[in-house]
Amino acid sequence: MNIEQILAIILFVAMFILIVMDKIERHYVTLGCGILTIIGVFGIAMKSMEAITETLNIKSIFTLGFWYTAGNAEESTSGINWATIIFIAGMMVMVEGMAKAGFFRWLCMKLAKMVHYKPIPLFITFMLMSAFLAMFIDSITVILFLAAVTIELAKLLKFDPIPMILSEIFCANLGGSATMCGDPPNIIIGTSLGYSFGDFITNTGIMAGISLILVVIYYFVVFRKELAGEKLSQADVDAMPEPKEAITNKRDFVISCVIFFCAVVLLVTHAQTGLTVAFIGAVIAIITLITSGSYALKLLKQVDYKTLLFFIGLFMVVGGLEQTGILEIIAGYIGTVSNGNLRLMVAIIIWVSAIASAFVDNIPFAATMIPVIKSLSATQGVDLSTLAWALSMGTDIGGSATPIGASANVVGTSVATKNGYIIGWGKYCKSAAPATIIVILVSMVFIFIRYC
């Protein structure tokens, strides 16, 4: 092992340890390690300007194929995946506009009223809504609003919100696994390997759909005693605010709904239209800003730039592993262990991804594994898409097992804690860990039957 490989591994491990320790903001960690990779690994050890330019990957933004592919799926080169960055930024702007108009709170209150605020229908409805919204909107945003509304309902109707919040968190992660835009690992996988929205919905979407049915039943069985004990009086129901009160501005509300609908249509049809996700994200952001008028500047300020910087630094560090050949070595090891057996390969990828993602951020893990599965596909002669679906389900669902495994988990438990409802590791894992195992087993069996 040469000096550049050793340096790349040290920086990667240091980045992971610092992210897990959570003492320094994670965007500072990845950016710092990314800059050290560029300077130390590429500049000093390798003395390669080509490695630097390939990892920074800025020139790709100025190519036609980055924005329009004439119906052919795009495939990002190694390094910073700018398509992912631009798409996530665009969706952040759209979501901020929707939140300002009161869309999320209105939707929650409307559905709650439709089921007459009864605990069991409310429990199931919010699970399904969490999964559906997370198919198109970042799961962090979904949980942020769902958890807040759930606690509001719990205080008004006097029931324990913890079972609902736990089930909502899991369903948000599960719903995010169904589509290309639902979860950051899927966005990275899709833009890196050239898969469309339709590719995900017809593969991971089916797995997520089957799993959702089982998960709803599972959580109902787990929390049936708590739910059965909740009784509401007519006075409680009459005291509930009207859903329309959540709408802050009717014009903005209608516009945000139209923009959201257009975003979904563009994403569903982007393989046919040739419009890349980078183009869709940029257009949606521009339209949202134009229609926001004087509020546009405030919308831009509310974008989570820390997350975007986190991604940029992450891609640079992973680029160090790729340029030095470390990821090819890992792929070769998995190929040797599996001995070319596709089922064993899938099992290794899905379970290792799930276990790793339960304790470390699933975004850097997914970004790290993409070049690994590409190398495995090339050297072992197996279908890349099969490995991609295993990686997607493993990283997306594995993160659901613990309170720190995915950002939505941290947000949901934090909202609960701030309102006096403490969700410790024991309480969280008692329901989430078995649910995670159920979904991973369903996904693995599905992949075995359909692809192997």
Short mmCIF file of C-alpha atoms in Angstrom, two decimals, residues 64-323:
data_model
loop_
_atom_site.label_atom_id
_atom_site.label_comp_id
_atom_site.label_asym_id
_atom_site.label_seq_id
_atom_site.Cartn_x
_atom_site.Cartn_y
_atom_site.Cartn_z
CA LEU A 64 -25.06 20.06 -22.26
CA GLY A 65 -25.36 16.51 -20.92
CA PHE A 66 -25.42 17.84 -17.36
CA TRP A 67 -28.74 19.62 -18.01
CA TYR A 68 -30.27 17.70 -20.90
CA THR A 69 -29.59 14.16 -22.09
CA ALA A 70 -32.02 13.74 -25.01
CA GLY A 71 -33.66 10.82 -23.22
CA ASN A 72 -30.42 9.06 -22.31
CA ALA A 73 -29.68 8.64 -18.62
CA GLU A 74 -26.80 10.69 -17.35
CA GLU A 75 -23.86 9.19 -15.54
CA SER A 76 -21.76 11.38 -13.30
CA THR A 77 -18.01 11.05 -13.40
CA SER A 78 -16.03 10.54 -10.20
CA GLY A 79 -15.71 13.35 -7.69
CA ILE A 80 -18.23 15.94 -6.60
CA ASN A 81 -21.70 15.02 -7.84
CA TRP A 82 -22.95 18.51 -8.70
CA ALA A 83 -26.25 17.13 -10.01
CA THR A 84 -27.07 15.92 -6.50
CA ILE A 85 -26.04 19.26 -4.95
CA ILE A 86 -28.12 21.36 -7.35
CA PHE A 87 -31.17 19.11 -7.14
CA ILE A 88 -31.21 19.06 -3.33
CA ALA A 89 -30.73 22.84 -3.21
CA GLY A 90 -33.66 23.32 -5.59
CA MET A 91 -35.95 21.07 -3.58
CA MET A 92 -34.95 22.89 -0.38
CA VAL A 93 -36.10 26.19 -1.87
CA MET A 94 -39.42 24.63 -2.97
CA VAL A 95 -40.05 23.08 0.44
CA GLU A 96 -39.34 26.35 2.25
CA GLY A 97 -41.90 28.03 0.00
CA MET A 98 -44.48 25.32 0.77
CA ALA A 99 -43.81 25.59 4.50
CA LYS A 100 -44.23 29.37 4.44
CA ALA A 101 -47.64 28.96 2.79
CA GLY A 102 -48.74 26.51 5.52
CA PHE A 103 -49.04 23.50 3.18
CA PHE A 104 -47.69 20.84 5.55
CA ARG A 105 -49.65 21.90 8.61
CA TRP A 106 -52.83 22.22 6.52
CA LEU A 107 -52.38 18.70 5.12
CA CYS A 108 -51.85 17.18 8.57
CA MET A 109 -54.87 18.93 10.08
CA LYS A 110 -57.05 18.10 7.09
CA LEU A 111 -56.31 14.38 7.27
CA ALA A 112 -56.76 14.37 11.05
CA LYS A 113 -60.20 15.93 10.65
CA MET A 114 -61.13 13.41 7.92
CA VAL A 115 -60.59 10.51 10.36
CA HIS A 116 -62.49 12.43 13.11
CA TYR A 117 -59.34 12.59 15.28
CA LYS A 118 -59.73 8.94 16.33
CA PRO A 119 -56.39 7.54 17.62
CA ILE A 120 -56.11 4.33 15.58
CA PRO A 121 -57.18 5.82 12.17
CA LEU A 122 -55.00 8.86 12.99
CA PHE A 123 -52.05 6.58 13.74
CA ILE A 124 -52.37 4.67 10.46
CA THR A 125 -53.14 7.78 8.37
CA PHE A 126 -50.09 9.66 9.61
CA MET A 127 -47.87 6.65 8.92
CA LEU A 128 -49.11 6.45 5.33
CA MET A 129 -48.85 10.23 4.88
CA SER A 130 -45.28 10.19 6.21
CA ALA A 131 -44.30 7.49 3.70
CA PHE A 132 -46.04 9.23 0.78
CA LEU A 133 -44.64 12.70 1.41
CA ALA A 134 -41.12 11.29 1.89
CA MET A 135 -41.28 9.84 -1.62
CA PHE A 136 -41.01 13.38 -3.00
CA ILE A 137 -39.81 15.61 -0.15
CA ASP A 138 -36.76 15.22 2.05
CA SER A 139 -37.62 13.00 5.05
CA ILE A 140 -36.12 15.58 7.45
CA THR A 141 -38.70 18.16 6.36
CA VAL A 142 -41.52 15.60 6.49
CA ILE A 143 -40.71 14.60 10.07
CA LEU A 144 -40.08 18.15 11.22
CA PHE A 145 -43.65 19.13 10.40
CA LEU A 146 -45.33 15.79 11.15
CA ALA A 147 -43.79 15.48 14.61
CA ALA A 148 -44.72 19.08 15.46
CA VAL A 149 -48.35 18.60 14.35
CA THR A 150 -48.54 15.20 16.09
CA ILE A 151 -47.48 16.79 19.39
CA GLU A 152 -49.97 19.61 18.86
CA LEU A 153 -52.75 17.07 18.34
CA ALA A 154 -51.54 15.03 21.33
CA LYS A 155 -51.75 18.04 23.64
CA LEU A 156 -55.22 19.00 22.39
CA LEU A 157 -56.58 15.44 22.41
CA LYS A 158 -54.57 14.26 25.45
CA PHE A 159 -52.81 11.18 24.04
CA ASP A 160 -49.20 9.98 24.06
CA PRO A 161 -47.52 11.10 20.79
CA ILE A 162 -44.43 8.89 21.11
CA PRO A 163 -45.88 5.80 19.31
CA MET A 164 -47.02 8.00 16.41
CA ILE A 165 -43.69 9.83 16.17
CA LEU A 166 -41.71 6.57 16.17
CA SER A 167 -43.88 5.07 13.44
CA GLU A 168 -43.77 8.30 11.40
CA ILE A 169 -39.96 8.36 11.51
CA PHE A 170 -39.69 4.80 10.26
CA CYS A 171 -42.27 5.31 7.51
CA ALA A 172 -40.52 8.50 6.34
CA ASN A 173 -37.28 6.55 5.86
CA LEU A 174 -39.19 3.72 4.18
CA GLY A 175 -41.08 6.09 1.86
CA GLY A 176 -37.81 7.81 0.97
CA SER A 177 -36.38 4.50 -0.23
CA ALA A 178 -39.14 4.17 -2.84
CA THR A 179 -38.04 6.93 -5.20
CA MET A 180 -34.94 8.57 -6.58
CA CYS A 181 -35.68 11.90 -4.90
CA GLY A 182 -36.94 10.55 -1.59
CA ASP A 183 -33.69 10.04 0.29
CA PRO A 184 -30.19 11.54 -0.23
CA PRO A 185 -28.52 8.11 -0.77
CA ASN A 186 -30.98 7.44 -3.60
CA ILE A 187 -30.31 10.83 -5.18
CA ILE A 188 -26.59 10.03 -5.13
CA ILE A 189 -27.12 6.51 -6.51
CA GLY A 190 -29.47 7.73 -9.24
CA THR A 191 -27.35 10.62 -10.47
CA SER A 192 -24.10 8.64 -10.22
CA LEU A 193 -25.32 5.53 -12.02
CA GLY A 194 -27.80 7.13 -14.42
CA TYR A 195 -31.03 5.67 -13.03
CA SER A 196 -34.33 7.49 -13.48
CA PHE A 197 -37.28 8.11 -11.17
CA GLY A 198 -39.09 5.29 -12.98
CA ASP A 199 -36.21 2.87 -12.39
CA PHE A 200 -36.45 3.43 -8.64
CA ILE A 201 -40.24 3.34 -8.36
CA THR A 202 -40.42 0.02 -10.26
CA ASN A 203 -37.68 -1.57 -8.16
CA THR A 204 -37.11 -0.09 -4.70
CA GLY A 205 -40.65 1.32 -4.87
CA ILE A 206 -42.17 -2.17 -5.03
CA MET A 207 -40.00 -3.35 -2.13
CA ALA A 208 -40.99 -0.30 -0.09
CA GLY A 209 -44.68 -0.81 -0.93
CA ILE A 210 -44.70 -4.43 0.20
CA SER A 211 -42.72 -3.53 3.31
CA LEU A 212 -45.03 -0.60 4.16
CA ILE A 213 -48.01 -2.95 4.51
CA LEU A 214 -46.06 -5.18 6.89
CA VAL A 215 -44.66 -2.21 8.82
CA VAL A 216 -48.11 -0.64 9.38
CA ILE A 217 -49.36 -3.99 10.72
CA TYR A 218 -46.21 -4.40 12.84
CA TYR A 219 -46.43 -0.96 14.47
CA PHE A 220 -50.15 -1.36 15.07
CA VAL A 221 -49.50 -4.66 16.90
CA VAL A 222 -46.60 -3.15 18.90
CA PHE A 223 -48.56 -0.09 20.04
CA ARG A 224 -52.11 -1.51 20.07
CA LYS A 225 -52.43 -1.26 23.88
CA GLU A 226 -51.43 2.41 23.95
CA LEU A 227 -53.76 3.20 21.04
CA ALA A 228 -56.71 1.23 22.45
CA GLY A 229 -56.45 3.15 25.72
CA GLU A 230 -56.96 6.56 24.11
CA LYS A 231 -60.50 7.93 24.36
CA LEU A 232 -61.65 11.28 22.98
CA SER A 233 -64.65 13.30 24.04
CA GLN A 234 -66.78 15.33 21.65
CA ALA A 235 -65.52 18.45 23.43
CA ASP A 236 -61.94 17.53 22.51
CA VAL A 237 -62.87 17.19 18.84
CA ASP A 238 -64.91 20.42 18.78
CA ALA A 239 -61.93 22.31 20.22
CA MET A 240 -59.69 21.39 17.31
CA PRO A 241 -58.65 24.24 14.99
CA GLU A 242 -59.94 24.24 11.42
CA PRO A 243 -57.37 23.05 8.77
CA LYS A 244 -57.86 26.27 6.77
CA GLU A 245 -56.43 28.23 9.70
CA ALA A 246 -53.02 26.72 8.85
CA ILE A 247 -52.95 28.50 5.48
CA THR A 248 -51.01 31.74 5.91
CA ASN A 249 -51.66 33.07 2.40
CA LYS A 250 -54.14 31.58 -0.10
CA ARG A 251 -52.25 32.82 -3.15
CA ASP A 252 -48.95 31.40 -1.93
CA PHE A 253 -50.69 28.17 -0.93
CA VAL A 254 -52.14 27.61 -4.42
CA ILE A 255 -48.84 28.51 -6.09
CA SER A 256 -46.84 26.14 -3.84
CA CYS A 257 -49.26 23.28 -4.60
CA VAL A 258 -48.91 23.90 -8.35
CA ILE A 259 -45.11 24.03 -8.12
CA PHE A 260 -45.05 20.80 -6.09
CA PHE A 261 -47.27 19.09 -8.67
CA CYS A 262 -45.03 20.29 -11.52
CA ALA A 263 -41.94 19.02 -9.68
CA VAL A 264 -43.48 15.56 -9.28
CA VAL A 265 -44.50 15.44 -12.96
CA LEU A 266 -41.03 16.52 -14.12
CA LEU A 267 -39.35 13.93 -11.91
CA VAL A 268 -41.63 11.10 -12.99
CA THR A 269 -41.11 11.92 -16.69
CA HIS A 270 -37.46 13.00 -16.69
CA ALA A 271 -36.27 9.78 -18.36
CA GLN A 272 -38.66 10.47 -21.25
CA THR A 273 -38.08 14.23 -21.51
CA GLY A 274 -34.30 14.02 -21.12
CA LEU A 275 -34.35 16.75 -18.47
CA THR A 276 -31.82 15.89 -15.79
CA VAL A 277 -32.53 16.17 -12.07
CA ALA A 278 -30.07 19.08 -11.92
CA PHE A 279 -32.18 20.96 -14.48
CA ILE A 280 -35.41 20.12 -12.64
CA GLY A 281 -34.02 21.26 -9.30
CA ALA A 282 -32.72 24.52 -10.75
CA VAL A 283 -35.99 25.32 -12.59
CA ILE A 284 -38.18 24.53 -9.57
CA ALA A 285 -36.02 26.79 -7.38
CA ILE A 286 -36.12 29.65 -9.88
CA ILE A 287 -39.92 29.45 -10.28
CA THR A 288 -40.38 29.32 -6.49
CA LEU A 289 -38.19 32.38 -6.01
CA ILE A 290 -39.90 34.35 -8.80
CA THR A 291 -43.38 33.64 -7.43
CA SER A 292 -42.27 34.47 -3.87
CA GLY A 293 -41.67 38.09 -4.80
CA SER A 294 -40.15 40.11 -1.94
CA TYR A 295 -39.88 36.96 0.19
CA ALA A 296 -37.39 35.37 -2.24
CA LEU A 297 -34.30 36.64 -0.40
CA LYS A 298 -35.56 35.22 2.89
CA LEU A 299 -36.23 31.86 1.20
CA LEU A 300 -32.64 31.78 -0.04
CA LYS A 301 -31.38 32.53 3.47
CA GLN A 302 -33.40 29.62 4.87
CA VAL A 303 -31.80 27.04 2.58
CA ASP A 304 -29.72 24.52 4.55
CA TYR A 305 -26.32 25.44 3.12
CA LYS A 306 -24.56 23.40 5.78
CA THR A 307 -25.99 20.21 4.30
CA LEU A 308 -24.90 21.22 0.79
CA LEU A 309 -21.36 21.96 2.01
CA PHE A 310 -21.40 18.61 3.83
CA PHE A 311 -22.10 16.86 0.52
CA ILE A 312 -19.35 18.73 -1.32
CA GLY A 313 -16.71 17.83 1.27
CA LEU A 314 -17.93 14.25 1.40
CA PHE A 315 -17.59 13.77 -2.35
CA MET A 316 -14.02 15.10 -2.22
CA VAL A 317 -12.98 12.61 0.49
CA VAL A 318 -14.61 9.68 -1.33
CA GLY A 319 -12.87 10.91 -4.49
CA GLY A 320 -9.59 10.37 -2.64
CA LEU A 321 -10.44 6.71 -2.06
CA GLU A 322 -11.50 6.31 -5.68
CA GLN A 323 -8.49 8.02 -7.27
#
